[in-house]
């Protein structure tokens, strides 16, 4: 089994197109065409994790945080990033990061966070903007079913919990071909009026190449008339953070004790209590100060996230309790999810005598300690 086969599974779990523009996800180090000997899944691909991969004979390290985040002009081993990269390259170990590609997935980091707390009725807190496009095309009635089904197979026509969604309307199309044309209906230089069906479908923008390939391969006409529009709709199933509800409301102090236990927090910093029950809970794994207003607008009683600065606690404005539970802690169970996903999917692959399996890293890479 090649490393590339495993990367394809990872991209099903966390499509790279879902990642934020500032992020650095995907294969960061290594050759995807190498035979895989084992996968080590970790939170941060530090030098100690690379040592663990060497010991456990894993030549692919899957990390949540990208060890390479910004550009490097020199690799001399002067800091923890460069030392990890040098050791990985020397030992033919590939490194792959998922980060915000998994943050934005509806079953990703924040769903894992919600599930750990037993939240129900969950939905995206900050839906992704400008991610949906619309294709409009026109064809003859005899070609409609074949063309529409090909577009659906390419990923178009999915809206929330529904698929094969389209809008179809009848009209009259006109054309006249020149001397180089080869019209499906009519002759060269003949003005043709013909019944046509207008097909409209939406799709996630990263699927544009597949959708256009399906359009051109299955359309009846020599020249395909089509339009693509970018929509300003929010994508309700992709985005950062989540909001859900407790099945039973809890007192503020009791809820934070519950969070501390479930997420194994060293401590929790929080804004002033509002002396009202906690029922509606917003979460955002990692640095989530940018979503304070979203949590308030969604009616959250408390917002659990990390990396809040002193002045950001004022932004609670007596409308929500802000709680900083720690960056690592808020993403704690992500690597377990990755291991479970890969183990399930790769069990369907043909076994290889070289492949040692999917292994959860035992290294604690949390740089924050509590006294």
Short mmCIF file of C-alpha atoms in Angstrom, two decimals:
data_model
loop_
_atom_site.label_atom_id
_atom_site.label_comp_id
_atom_site.label_asym_id
_atom_site.label_seq_id
_atom_site.Cartn_x
_atom_site.Cartn_y
_atom_site.Cartn_z
CA UNK A 1 0.00 0.00 0.00
CA UNK A 2 1.40 3.36 -1.07
CA UNK A 3 1.34 6.40 1.20
CA UNK A 4 -0.81 8.09 -1.47
CA UNK A 5 -3.61 5.58 -0.85
CA UNK A 6 -3.68 6.61 2.81
CA UNK A 7 -3.60 10.30 1.88
CA UNK A 8 -6.66 9.75 -0.31
CA UNK A 9 -8.50 8.39 2.71
CA UNK A 10 -7.40 11.38 4.78
CA UNK A 11 -8.72 13.75 2.11
CA UNK A 12 -12.09 11.99 2.27
CA UNK A 13 -12.14 12.63 6.02
CA UNK A 14 -10.93 16.23 5.73
CA UNK A 15 -11.05 17.63 2.17
CA UNK A 16 -8.14 20.03 1.69
CA UNK A 17 -10.49 22.48 -0.02
CA UNK A 18 -12.23 22.96 3.35
CA UNK A 19 -9.08 24.46 4.90
CA UNK A 20 -8.74 28.16 5.59
CA UNK A 21 -6.67 30.19 3.13
CA UNK A 22 -4.01 31.02 5.73
CA UNK A 23 -3.42 27.36 6.59
CA UNK A 24 -0.81 24.86 5.39
CA UNK A 25 -2.45 21.46 5.13
CA UNK A 26 -1.77 18.27 3.20
CA UNK A 27 1.52 16.49 2.56
CA UNK A 28 4.26 18.69 4.04
CA UNK A 29 7.25 16.35 3.83
CA UNK A 30 7.96 13.13 1.93
CA UNK A 31 7.15 11.13 -1.19
CA UNK A 32 3.55 9.95 -1.55
CA UNK A 33 4.64 7.12 -3.86
CA UNK A 34 6.62 5.39 -1.11
CA UNK A 35 5.35 2.08 0.26
CA UNK A 36 3.71 2.68 3.65
CA UNK A 37 5.15 0.82 6.63
CA UNK A 38 2.87 2.33 9.28
CA UNK A 39 1.01 5.48 10.31
CA UNK A 40 1.63 7.39 13.53
CA UNK A 41 -1.13 9.86 14.39
CA UNK A 42 -0.27 12.79 16.65
CA UNK A 43 -1.31 16.29 17.60
CA UNK A 44 2.01 18.01 16.79
CA UNK A 45 4.80 16.48 14.70
CA UNK A 46 7.65 17.42 17.04
CA UNK A 47 11.11 15.84 16.97
CA UNK A 48 10.10 13.49 19.81
CA UNK A 49 7.18 12.28 17.68
CA UNK A 50 9.49 11.63 14.73
CA UNK A 51 11.68 9.58 17.13
CA UNK A 52 8.56 7.63 18.11
CA UNK A 53 7.74 7.04 14.43
CA UNK A 54 11.25 5.70 13.84
CA UNK A 55 10.98 3.36 16.84
CA UNK A 56 7.56 2.09 15.76
CA UNK A 57 8.58 1.77 12.09
CA UNK A 58 6.01 4.26 10.81
CA UNK A 59 7.04 6.22 7.72
CA UNK A 60 3.93 8.42 7.71
CA UNK A 61 3.14 10.85 10.51
CA UNK A 62 -0.35 12.34 10.42
CA UNK A 63 -0.54 15.43 12.60
CA UNK A 64 -3.33 17.83 13.42
CA UNK A 65 -1.24 21.03 13.55
CA UNK A 66 1.08 21.60 10.57
CA UNK A 67 4.69 21.60 11.76
CA UNK A 68 5.46 23.73 8.68
CA UNK A 69 3.16 26.71 8.92
CA UNK A 70 5.06 29.63 7.41
CA UNK A 71 7.87 29.65 4.88
CA UNK A 72 11.39 28.53 5.74
CA UNK A 73 14.39 30.19 4.09
CA UNK A 74 16.95 28.00 5.83
CA UNK A 75 16.85 24.56 7.41
CA UNK A 76 19.79 24.42 9.81
CA UNK A 77 18.22 22.80 12.87
CA UNK A 78 18.21 26.00 14.91
CA UNK A 79 14.64 25.56 16.17
CA UNK A 80 12.11 22.82 16.95
CA UNK A 81 10.47 23.05 13.52
CA UNK A 82 13.70 22.65 11.56
CA UNK A 83 14.94 19.82 13.79
CA UNK A 84 11.74 17.84 13.25
CA UNK A 85 11.85 18.38 9.48
CA UNK A 86 15.53 17.39 9.21
CA UNK A 87 14.96 14.20 11.20
CA UNK A 88 11.89 13.27 9.14
CA UNK A 89 13.74 13.77 5.85
CA UNK A 90 16.81 11.83 7.03
CA UNK A 91 14.61 8.89 7.99
CA UNK A 92 12.31 8.96 4.94
CA UNK A 93 9.27 9.85 7.03
CA UNK A 94 6.39 11.71 5.41
CA UNK A 95 4.36 14.28 7.37
CA UNK A 96 0.75 15.12 6.58
CA UNK A 97 -1.34 17.79 8.38
CA UNK A 98 -5.14 18.13 8.49
CA UNK A 99 -5.71 21.21 10.73
CA UNK A 100 -8.49 23.53 9.48
CA UNK A 101 -9.55 21.05 6.80
CA UNK A 102 -10.83 18.98 9.73
CA UNK A 103 -11.82 22.06 11.79
CA UNK A 104 -14.33 23.03 9.10
CA UNK A 105 -15.83 19.57 8.60
CA UNK A 106 -19.25 18.97 10.13
CA UNK A 107 -17.93 15.74 11.69
CA UNK A 108 -14.53 17.19 12.54
CA UNK A 109 -12.84 18.86 15.48
CA UNK A 110 -15.83 20.71 16.86
CA UNK A 111 -18.26 17.80 16.50
CA UNK A 112 -15.73 15.70 18.41
CA UNK A 113 -15.66 18.48 21.05
CA UNK A 114 -19.48 18.50 21.23
CA UNK A 115 -19.70 14.72 21.45
CA UNK A 116 -17.23 14.67 24.35
CA UNK A 117 -19.63 16.94 26.25
CA UNK A 118 -22.75 15.08 25.15
CA UNK A 119 -24.23 18.07 23.30
CA UNK A 120 -27.32 17.52 21.14
CA UNK A 121 -28.93 19.44 18.26
CA UNK A 122 -25.53 20.64 17.07
CA UNK A 123 -24.95 22.95 14.10
CA UNK A 124 -22.11 25.02 12.65
CA UNK A 125 -21.35 28.22 14.59
CA UNK A 126 -19.51 30.14 11.82
CA UNK A 127 -20.68 28.80 8.43
CA UNK A 128 -18.16 29.03 5.58
CA UNK A 129 -18.80 31.91 3.17
CA UNK A 130 -18.46 32.04 -0.63
CA UNK A 131 -18.02 28.29 -1.00
CA UNK A 132 -21.04 27.50 -3.18
CA UNK A 133 -21.27 27.92 -6.96
CA UNK A 134 -24.12 27.46 -9.41
CA UNK A 135 -23.94 25.89 -12.87
CA UNK A 136 -26.56 26.81 -15.45
CA UNK A 137 -26.67 24.93 -18.75
CA UNK A 138 -29.11 24.13 -21.56
CA UNK A 139 -29.73 20.92 -23.47
CA UNK A 140 -32.33 19.04 -25.50
CA UNK A 141 -34.98 17.01 -23.59
CA UNK A 142 -33.50 13.70 -24.81
CA UNK A 143 -30.20 14.53 -23.10
CA UNK A 144 -31.52 15.88 -19.79
CA UNK A 145 -31.51 12.70 -17.67
CA UNK A 146 -28.07 11.53 -18.78
CA UNK A 147 -26.51 14.97 -18.31
CA UNK A 148 -28.18 15.71 -14.99
CA UNK A 149 -27.17 12.33 -13.52
CA UNK A 150 -23.57 12.87 -14.64
CA UNK A 151 -23.54 16.24 -12.85
CA UNK A 152 -24.94 14.60 -9.71
CA UNK A 153 -22.27 11.89 -9.87
CA UNK A 154 -19.62 14.63 -10.05
CA UNK A 155 -20.85 16.07 -6.75
CA UNK A 156 -23.32 18.70 -7.89
CA UNK A 157 -26.83 18.97 -6.52
CA UNK A 158 -26.11 18.44 -2.82
CA UNK A 159 -27.92 20.82 -0.45
CA UNK A 160 -27.62 19.99 3.23
CA UNK A 161 -29.25 16.62 3.88
CA UNK A 162 -30.50 16.34 0.28
CA UNK A 163 -28.82 15.24 -2.94
CA UNK A 164 -29.71 15.16 -6.65
CA UNK A 165 -31.14 18.68 -6.30
CA UNK A 166 -31.70 20.70 -9.48
CA UNK A 167 -34.09 23.18 -11.06
CA UNK A 168 -35.30 22.53 -14.59
CA UNK A 169 -37.31 24.78 -16.88
CA UNK A 170 -38.43 24.61 -20.52
CA UNK A 171 -37.63 27.19 -23.16
CA UNK A 172 -36.69 27.74 -26.79
CA UNK A 173 -33.04 27.84 -27.81
CA UNK A 174 -31.80 29.29 -31.09
CA UNK A 175 -28.56 28.99 -33.03
CA UNK A 176 -27.04 28.97 -36.51
CA UNK A 177 -23.78 27.16 -37.22
CA UNK A 178 -21.01 28.45 -39.49
CA UNK A 179 -18.98 26.52 -42.07
CA UNK A 180 -16.90 24.80 -39.37
CA UNK A 181 -19.86 23.68 -37.27
CA UNK A 182 -21.30 20.20 -36.91
CA UNK A 183 -24.73 20.76 -35.35
CA UNK A 184 -26.56 17.93 -33.57
CA UNK A 185 -29.85 19.30 -34.87
CA UNK A 186 -30.22 21.18 -38.17
CA UNK A 187 -27.66 22.03 -40.83
CA UNK A 188 -24.85 24.54 -41.24
CA UNK A 189 -26.10 28.08 -41.93
CA UNK A 190 -29.63 27.01 -40.88
CA UNK A 191 -31.37 29.09 -38.23
CA UNK A 192 -32.65 26.55 -35.67
CA UNK A 193 -35.31 27.03 -33.03
CA UNK A 194 -35.46 24.06 -30.72
CA UNK A 195 -37.03 23.11 -27.39
CA UNK A 196 -34.42 23.06 -24.64
CA UNK A 197 -34.34 22.37 -20.92
CA UNK A 198 -32.46 24.75 -18.64
CA UNK A 199 -30.69 22.86 -15.83
CA UNK A 200 -29.48 24.64 -12.69
CA UNK A 201 -27.40 22.91 -10.01
CA UNK A 202 -25.22 24.10 -7.14
CA UNK A 203 -21.90 22.59 -6.05
CA UNK A 204 -18.97 23.21 -3.70
CA UNK A 205 -16.43 25.33 -5.56
CA UNK A 206 -13.55 22.84 -5.30
CA UNK A 207 -15.63 20.42 -7.41
CA UNK A 208 -15.72 22.77 -10.41
CA UNK A 209 -13.21 20.76 -12.43
CA UNK A 210 -15.13 17.49 -11.95
CA UNK A 211 -18.47 19.15 -12.67
CA UNK A 212 -17.24 20.75 -15.90
CA UNK A 213 -15.67 17.49 -17.03
CA UNK A 214 -19.03 15.76 -16.50
CA UNK A 215 -20.80 18.58 -18.35
CA UNK A 216 -18.58 18.44 -21.42
CA UNK A 217 -18.43 14.62 -21.51
CA UNK A 218 -22.18 14.10 -21.34
CA UNK A 219 -23.66 17.05 -23.19
CA UNK A 220 -25.33 16.41 -26.55
CA UNK A 221 -24.13 19.62 -28.21
CA UNK A 222 -20.88 20.27 -30.04
CA UNK A 223 -20.61 23.65 -28.30
CA UNK A 224 -21.82 23.66 -24.70
CA UNK A 225 -23.51 26.80 -23.43
CA UNK A 226 -23.06 27.17 -19.67
CA UNK A 227 -22.65 29.74 -16.92
CA UNK A 228 -21.05 29.49 -13.46
CA UNK A 229 -21.94 31.90 -10.67
CA UNK A 230 -20.38 32.37 -7.26
CA UNK A 231 -23.11 32.46 -4.60
CA UNK A 232 -23.00 34.45 -1.39
CA UNK A 233 -24.95 31.77 0.50
CA UNK A 234 -23.44 30.41 3.69
CA UNK A 235 -22.57 26.72 3.67
CA UNK A 236 -24.49 25.45 6.69
CA UNK A 237 -22.55 22.16 6.85
CA UNK A 238 -19.01 23.52 6.57
CA UNK A 239 -17.47 26.02 8.95
CA UNK A 240 -15.74 26.72 12.24
CA UNK A 241 -17.12 26.03 15.69
CA UNK A 242 -20.41 24.47 16.70
CA UNK A 243 -23.32 25.23 18.96
CA UNK A 244 -25.46 22.63 20.70
CA UNK A 245 -27.48 21.98 23.80
CA UNK A 246 -27.14 20.04 27.01
CA UNK A 247 -29.96 17.55 27.51
CA UNK A 248 -30.33 18.97 31.02
CA UNK A 249 -29.34 22.49 32.07
CA UNK A 250 -26.53 22.83 34.61
CA UNK A 251 -25.34 25.52 37.00
CA UNK A 252 -22.36 27.49 35.69
CA UNK A 253 -19.88 26.17 38.27
CA UNK A 254 -21.10 22.60 37.86
CA UNK A 255 -20.83 22.82 34.09
CA UNK A 256 -17.23 24.06 34.19
CA UNK A 257 -16.34 21.23 36.60
CA UNK A 258 -17.94 18.85 34.10
CA UNK A 259 -15.93 20.37 31.21
CA UNK A 260 -12.71 20.22 33.21
CA UNK A 261 -13.25 16.52 33.84
CA UNK A 262 -14.39 15.57 30.33
CA UNK A 263 -11.71 17.58 28.48
CA UNK A 264 -9.01 16.87 31.08
CA UNK A 265 -8.20 20.55 31.59
CA UNK A 266 -5.38 21.77 33.81
CA UNK A 267 -7.42 24.88 34.53
CA UNK A 268 -10.18 26.98 33.00
CA UNK A 269 -10.11 30.78 32.76
CA UNK A 270 -13.53 32.33 32.44
CA UNK A 271 -15.39 35.63 32.38
CA UNK A 272 -17.86 36.67 35.05
CA UNK A 273 -20.67 34.24 35.79
CA UNK A 274 -24.15 35.47 34.85
CA UNK A 275 -25.92 33.41 37.52
CA UNK A 276 -28.18 31.60 35.08
CA UNK A 277 -28.33 27.94 33.99
CA UNK A 278 -26.15 26.68 31.17
CA UNK A 279 -28.20 25.02 28.43
CA UNK A 280 -26.93 26.29 25.06
CA UNK A 281 -23.20 25.73 24.55
CA UNK A 282 -20.95 27.09 21.79
CA UNK A 283 -17.54 25.50 21.19
CA UNK A 284 -14.58 26.23 18.95
CA UNK A 285 -11.47 24.09 19.24
CA UNK A 286 -8.21 26.04 19.23
CA UNK A 287 -8.00 29.84 19.01
CA UNK A 288 -11.58 31.07 18.84
CA UNK A 289 -11.72 34.67 20.02
CA UNK A 290 -12.87 35.77 16.54
CA UNK A 291 -16.16 33.90 17.10
CA UNK A 292 -17.25 35.56 20.36
CA UNK A 293 -19.83 37.68 18.53
CA UNK A 294 -21.09 34.59 16.69
CA UNK A 295 -21.60 32.78 19.99
CA UNK A 296 -23.53 35.74 21.41
CA UNK A 297 -25.64 36.08 18.24
CA UNK A 298 -26.47 32.36 18.41
CA UNK A 299 -27.77 32.77 21.95
CA UNK A 300 -25.11 30.67 23.64
CA UNK A 301 -25.05 30.66 27.43
CA UNK A 302 -21.34 29.81 27.39
CA UNK A 303 -18.59 29.75 24.75
CA UNK A 304 -15.79 27.22 25.20
CA UNK A 305 -12.61 27.91 23.26
CA UNK A 306 -8.92 28.74 23.83
CA UNK A 307 -6.22 31.42 23.64
CA UNK A 308 -8.39 34.28 24.88
CA UNK A 309 -6.48 37.46 25.72
CA UNK A 310 -7.14 39.66 28.73
CA UNK A 311 -9.21 42.30 26.95
CA UNK A 312 -11.20 39.73 25.01
CA UNK A 313 -12.92 38.60 28.20
CA UNK A 314 -14.59 42.03 28.29
CA UNK A 315 -16.31 41.13 25.01
CA UNK A 316 -18.63 38.84 26.96
CA UNK A 317 -20.62 42.03 27.71
CA UNK A 318 -22.68 40.15 30.32
CA UNK A 319 -24.35 38.25 27.47
CA UNK A 320 -22.35 35.03 27.56
CA UNK A 321 -19.79 33.29 29.75
CA UNK A 322 -16.44 32.99 27.98
CA UNK A 323 -14.29 30.03 29.02
CA UNK A 324 -10.72 29.36 27.90
CA UNK A 325 -10.13 25.66 28.48
CA UNK A 326 -6.72 25.46 26.78
CA UNK A 327 -5.72 25.03 23.13
CA UNK A 328 -4.53 21.43 23.34
CA UNK A 329 -7.39 20.48 25.62
CA UNK A 330 -10.05 21.80 23.25
CA UNK A 331 -8.65 19.59 20.46
CA UNK A 332 -7.63 16.72 22.70
CA UNK A 333 -9.62 13.90 21.09
CA UNK A 334 -8.96 14.82 17.47
CA UNK A 335 -6.08 12.39 17.02
CA UNK A 336 -8.23 9.57 18.42
CA UNK A 337 -10.85 10.36 15.78
CA UNK A 338 -8.23 10.24 13.02
CA UNK A 339 -6.96 6.85 14.24
CA UNK A 340 -10.49 5.43 14.36
CA UNK A 341 -11.32 6.75 10.88
CA UNK A 342 -8.14 5.42 9.26
CA UNK A 343 -8.42 2.06 11.02
CA UNK A 344 -11.96 1.58 9.71
CA UNK A 345 -11.22 2.68 6.14
CA UNK A 346 -7.85 1.02 5.67
CA UNK A 347 -9.13 -2.33 6.94
CA UNK A 348 -10.80 -2.57 3.53
CA UNK A 349 -7.45 -2.34 1.73
CA UNK A 350 -5.44 -5.34 0.58
CA UNK A 351 -3.10 -6.33 3.48
CA UNK A 352 0.63 -5.72 3.11
CA UNK A 353 3.38 -7.54 4.96
CA UNK A 354 5.22 -4.20 5.25
CA UNK A 355 2.34 -2.29 6.83
CA UNK A 356 2.40 -2.17 10.62
CA UNK A 357 -0.94 -0.46 11.11
CA UNK A 358 -2.38 2.79 12.46
CA UNK A 359 -0.82 3.84 15.77
CA UNK A 360 -1.87 6.56 18.21
CA UNK A 361 1.13 8.58 19.36
CA UNK A 362 1.87 8.36 23.07
CA UNK A 363 3.81 11.63 23.09
CA UNK A 364 2.20 14.49 25.02
CA UNK A 365 2.98 17.48 22.82
CA UNK A 366 1.06 20.05 24.85
CA UNK A 367 3.61 22.84 25.52
CA UNK A 368 1.49 24.35 28.33
CA UNK A 369 2.02 22.96 31.81
CA UNK A 370 0.02 23.70 34.96
CA UNK A 371 1.49 24.19 38.44
#
